[in-house]
Coordinates of C-alpha atoms in Angstrom, one line a residue:
X26 CA 196.2 105.3 136.4
X27 CA 193.7 102.5 136.5
X28 CA 190.4 101.9 135.4
X29 CA 187.4 100.3 137.2
X30 CA 183.7 100.2 135.5
X31 CA 181.1 100.3 137.6
X32 CA 176.5 99.3 136.9
X33 CA 173.6 101.5 138.1
X34 CA 170.7 100.9 138.1
X35 CA 168.7 103.6 139.5
X36 CA 164.4 103.2 140.6
X37 CA 162.3 105.6 141.1
X38 CA 159.6 104.3 142.1
X39 CA 155.1 106.0 142.0
X40 CA 152.2 106.1 140.4
X41 CA 152.8 106.1 136.4
X42 CA 149.1 107.7 135.3
X43 CA 149.1 109.8 138.8
X44 CA 152.0 112.4 137.8
X45 CA 153.3 115.5 141.1
X46 CA 151.2 113.2 143.4
X47 CA 153.5 112.4 147.1
X48 CA 153.6 109.2 146.3
X49 CA 154.9 109.8 143.0
X50 CA 158.2 112.0 144.2
X51 CA 160.7 109.2 143.5
X52 CA 159.8 108.5 139.6
X53 CA 160.2 112.0 139.6
X54 CA 163.7 112.6 141.1
X55 CA 164.7 109.6 138.3
X56 CA 163.3 112.3 135.9
X57 CA 165.1 115.3 137.8
X58 CA 168.2 112.9 137.2
X59 CA 167.8 112.1 132.4
X60 CA 167.4 116.0 132.4
X61 CA 170.4 116.8 134.6
X62 CA 172.9 113.8 132.1
X63 CA 170.5 114.2 129.4
X64 CA 169.2 110.2 128.8
X65 CA 166.1 110.4 126.8
X66 CA 164.1 108.1 128.2
X67 CA 162.0 105.3 125.8
X68 CA 159.4 102.6 127.0
X69 CA 160.9 98.6 127.4
X70 CA 158.1 96.2 126.7
X71 CA 160.0 93.2 128.3
X72 CA 160.2 95.1 131.6
X73 CA 157.0 96.9 131.5
X74 CA 159.2 100.5 132.7
X75 CA 160.4 103.6 131.3
X76 CA 164.3 103.1 131.2
X77 CA 167.2 106.3 129.9
X78 CA 170.9 105.6 130.5
X79 CA 173.8 108.2 131.2
X80 CA 177.4 107.5 131.5
X81 CA 179.9 109.6 133.1
X82 CA 183.4 109.0 134.1
X83 CA 184.4 110.2 137.8
X84 CA 188.3 109.7 138.6
X85 CA 188.2 108.5 143.0
X86 CA 191.2 108.9 144.9
X87 CA 191.9 106.7 147.7
X88 CA 194.7 107.3 149.9
X89 CA 198.2 105.0 149.3
X90 CA 198.5 101.7 152.5
X91 CA 202.0 101.6 153.4
X92 CA 204.7 99.1 152.1
X93 CA 205.3 96.9 154.4
X94 CA 208.8 97.2 156.9
X95 CA 211.0 94.8 155.0
X96 CA 212.2 92.5 158.2
X97 CA 215.5 92.1 158.8
X98 CA 218.2 89.1 161.0
X99 CA 221.7 89.9 161.5
X100 CA 222.7 86.4 160.3
X101 CA 221.6 87.9 156.9
X102 CA 223.3 91.6 156.6
X103 CA 225.5 93.5 156.9
X104 CA 225.8 93.6 160.8
X105 CA 226.1 90.0 160.9
X106 CA 229.7 91.2 160.6
X107 CA 230.0 94.8 161.0
X108 CA 228.0 94.9 164.4
X109 CA 224.6 97.3 163.9
X110 CA 224.6 100.9 162.8
X111 CA 225.4 103.4 165.6
X112 CA 221.7 104.3 165.4
X113 CA 220.0 100.6 166.5
X114 CA 222.9 100.3 168.8
X115 CA 221.5 103.1 170.5
X116 CA 217.8 101.8 170.2
X117 CA 217.1 104.2 167.5
X118 CA 214.6 102.1 164.7
X119 CA 216.4 103.1 160.2
X120 CA 214.6 105.0 158.4
X121 CA 211.9 103.4 157.0
X122 CA 212.3 105.6 153.0
X123 CA 209.6 103.2 151.5
X124 CA 206.8 103.3 154.2
X125 CA 204.2 106.7 153.1
X126 CA 205.5 108.3 156.2
X127 CA 208.7 109.1 155.2
X128 CA 207.3 110.0 151.8
X129 CA 205.6 112.7 153.7
X130 CA 207.6 113.7 155.6
X131 CA 209.9 114.6 152.1
X132 CA 207.2 116.4 150.1
X133 CA 204.8 117.3 152.8
X134 CA 201.8 114.6 151.2
X135 CA 200.4 111.9 151.6
X136 CA 200.9 108.8 148.6
X137 CA 197.1 108.7 146.2
X138 CA 195.7 105.6 144.4
X139 CA 194.3 107.7 141.4
X140 CA 191.0 104.9 139.6
X141 CA 188.7 106.7 137.0
X142 CA 185.7 105.5 137.7
X143 CA 183.0 104.6 134.4
X144 CA 179.9 104.5 135.6
X145 CA 177.4 103.3 133.9
X146 CA 173.3 104.4 135.2
X147 CA 170.2 103.0 134.2
X148 CA 167.1 105.1 135.5
X149 CA 164.0 103.3 136.2
X150 CA 160.8 104.1 136.0
X151 CA 158.0 101.2 136.4
X152 CA 154.7 100.9 134.8
X153 CA 152.9 98.8 136.7
X154 CA 151.0 99.6 139.3
X155 CA 153.0 100.5 142.7
X156 CA 152.4 97.5 144.7
X157 CA 154.1 95.5 141.6
X158 CA 156.5 96.8 140.3
X159 CA 159.3 94.9 141.9
X160 CA 158.9 92.3 138.9
X161 CA 160.2 95.6 136.4
X162 CA 163.1 95.7 138.7
X163 CA 163.5 92.2 139.1
X164 CA 163.2 91.9 135.4
X165 CA 165.8 94.6 134.6
X166 CA 168.6 93.6 136.8
X167 CA 168.7 90.2 135.9
X168 CA 168.2 91.4 131.9
X169 CA 170.8 93.9 132.9
X170 CA 173.4 91.5 134.7
X171 CA 173.0 94.1 137.9
X172 CA 173.3 92.7 141.6
X173 CA 171.2 93.2 144.2
X174 CA 174.1 95.2 146.3
X175 CA 174.1 97.8 142.5
X176 CA 170.4 98.3 142.9
X177 CA 169.1 101.9 144.2
X178 CA 165.6 102.0 145.3
X179 CA 164.1 105.8 145.1
X180 CA 161.0 107.1 147.0
X181 CA 158.4 108.5 148.9
X182 CA 158.7 108.0 153.5
X183 CA 155.5 109.8 155.3
X184 CA 157.8 109.6 158.2
X185 CA 160.4 112.5 157.2
X186 CA 160.4 116.1 156.6
X187 CA 159.8 118.3 153.3
X188 CA 163.0 117.3 150.8
X189 CA 164.7 115.3 153.8
X190 CA 166.8 112.5 152.1
X191 CA 168.1 109.3 154.4
X192 CA 169.8 106.4 152.4
X193 CA 169.0 102.7 153.9
X194 CA 171.5 100.3 152.3
X195 CA 168.8 96.5 154.0
X196 CA 166.2 96.1 156.3
X197 CA 162.0 95.7 156.2
X198 CA 160.3 97.5 154.2
X199 CA 158.4 100.3 156.5
X200 CA 155.0 99.4 155.0
X201 CA 156.3 101.2 151.6
X202 CA 154.2 98.3 149.4
X203 CA 155.6 99.7 146.0
X204 CA 159.8 98.9 148.4
X205 CA 157.6 95.4 149.6
X206 CA 157.5 94.3 146.1
X207 CA 161.0 95.0 145.2
X208 CA 161.9 92.7 148.3
X209 CA 160.0 90.2 146.9
X210 CA 161.3 90.3 143.5
X211 CA 163.9 90.1 143.8
X212 CA 164.0 87.8 146.7
X213 CA 166.9 89.8 149.5
X214 CA 166.2 93.3 150.8
X215 CA 169.9 94.2 150.7
X216 CA 170.2 96.9 147.7
X217 CA 169.4 100.7 148.2
X218 CA 166.9 103.1 148.9
X219 CA 166.6 106.8 149.0
X220 CA 163.9 107.8 151.7
X221 CA 162.9 111.3 149.6
X222 CA 160.3 113.3 152.8
X223 CA 156.7 114.1 151.6
X224 CA 156.0 115.6 154.9
X225 CA 152.5 114.5 157.3
X226 CA 148.7 114.1 156.6
X227 CA 147.7 117.6 158.5
X228 CA 145.8 116.0 160.4
X229 CA 147.2 112.7 163.5
X230 CA 145.2 110.1 162.2
X231 CA 146.6 107.5 160.3
X232 CA 143.5 106.0 159.1
X233 CA 144.1 104.2 155.7
X234 CA 142.1 107.1 154.2
X235 CA 143.4 109.6 155.2
X236 CA 146.8 108.1 153.7
X237 CA 146.0 107.5 151.1
X238 CA 144.4 110.6 150.6
X239 CA 147.6 112.2 151.8
X240 CA 150.2 111.3 150.0
X241 CA 148.4 110.3 146.0
X242 CA 147.3 114.2 146.7
X243 CA 149.4 116.8 144.6
X244 CA 152.0 118.7 145.2
X245 CA 151.2 122.8 146.0
X246 CA 153.7 125.3 145.1
X247 CA 155.3 126.0 147.5
X248 CA 156.2 122.4 148.1
X249 CA 157.4 122.1 144.5
X250 CA 159.3 124.9 144.8
X251 CA 160.7 123.1 147.4
X252 CA 161.7 119.9 146.4
X253 CA 163.6 121.9 143.4
X254 CA 165.8 124.4 146.2
X255 CA 166.3 120.9 148.4
X256 CA 166.6 117.5 146.5
X257 CA 166.8 117.2 142.7
X258 CA 170.2 118.4 143.3
X259 CA 171.1 117.2 146.4
X260 CA 169.6 113.5 145.6
X261 CA 171.4 113.2 142.0
X262 CA 175.0 114.4 143.5
X263 CA 174.1 112.5 146.8
X264 CA 173.1 109.5 144.4
X265 CA 176.7 109.7 142.9
X266 CA 179.0 109.1 146.1
X267 CA 177.2 106.0 146.7
X268 CA 177.1 104.8 144.2
X269 CA 181.2 105.6 143.4
X270 CA 181.7 104.4 147.5
X271 CA 185.1 102.0 147.5
X272 CA 183.6 99.9 150.2
X273 CA 180.0 98.6 148.4
X274 CA 180.0 96.1 145.5

């Protein structure tokens, strides 16, 4: 069984001094993750952030690629001397016992490759203002030697109903100041985001004061119940799934 390692930086964006507000959902999610892994938080002055670390072992399985068929040429085989076998003479193909199809026929199962992945997770809560929080993320990524493709940023999304989760692999910040800051300080858009729906203001107006008042407002008790039911556990599972995707770096 092969063994591999991977290190992910999981960032929760929010306003550290305004706990419980809608704009703080990113930090609330990483708090739930740290609790899930029983990882204590500590302050890292050089990064201007709170940090927690966890390690988990995950078994990954994927289908084995079929072994390449060996090409046989008449001059290199016994057929050159004795002629083709009856099966080949009638146009049938000789069985390839080394292929996955042969194993499937013999055992009823396809061959798989099993890998044990040691997944290290560093959780980060920037202590800076939202619009400059990317500097904490870039310092942590630099010091840990983590590429942008192994960074996952969790943030609020006003365009989705409360509790809805959506991953985005790259692209623009869609007006989110924390994501804008991460793009600026990392120098790239190529990092994953987990957008957590916080719902929309009760009025149709998108005036800046209306939006600010909504996202900086505290979650209502019913909304907190929805987050506990729809977000925390599911977000943790989805982050593990994305982090262990063999198609990612």
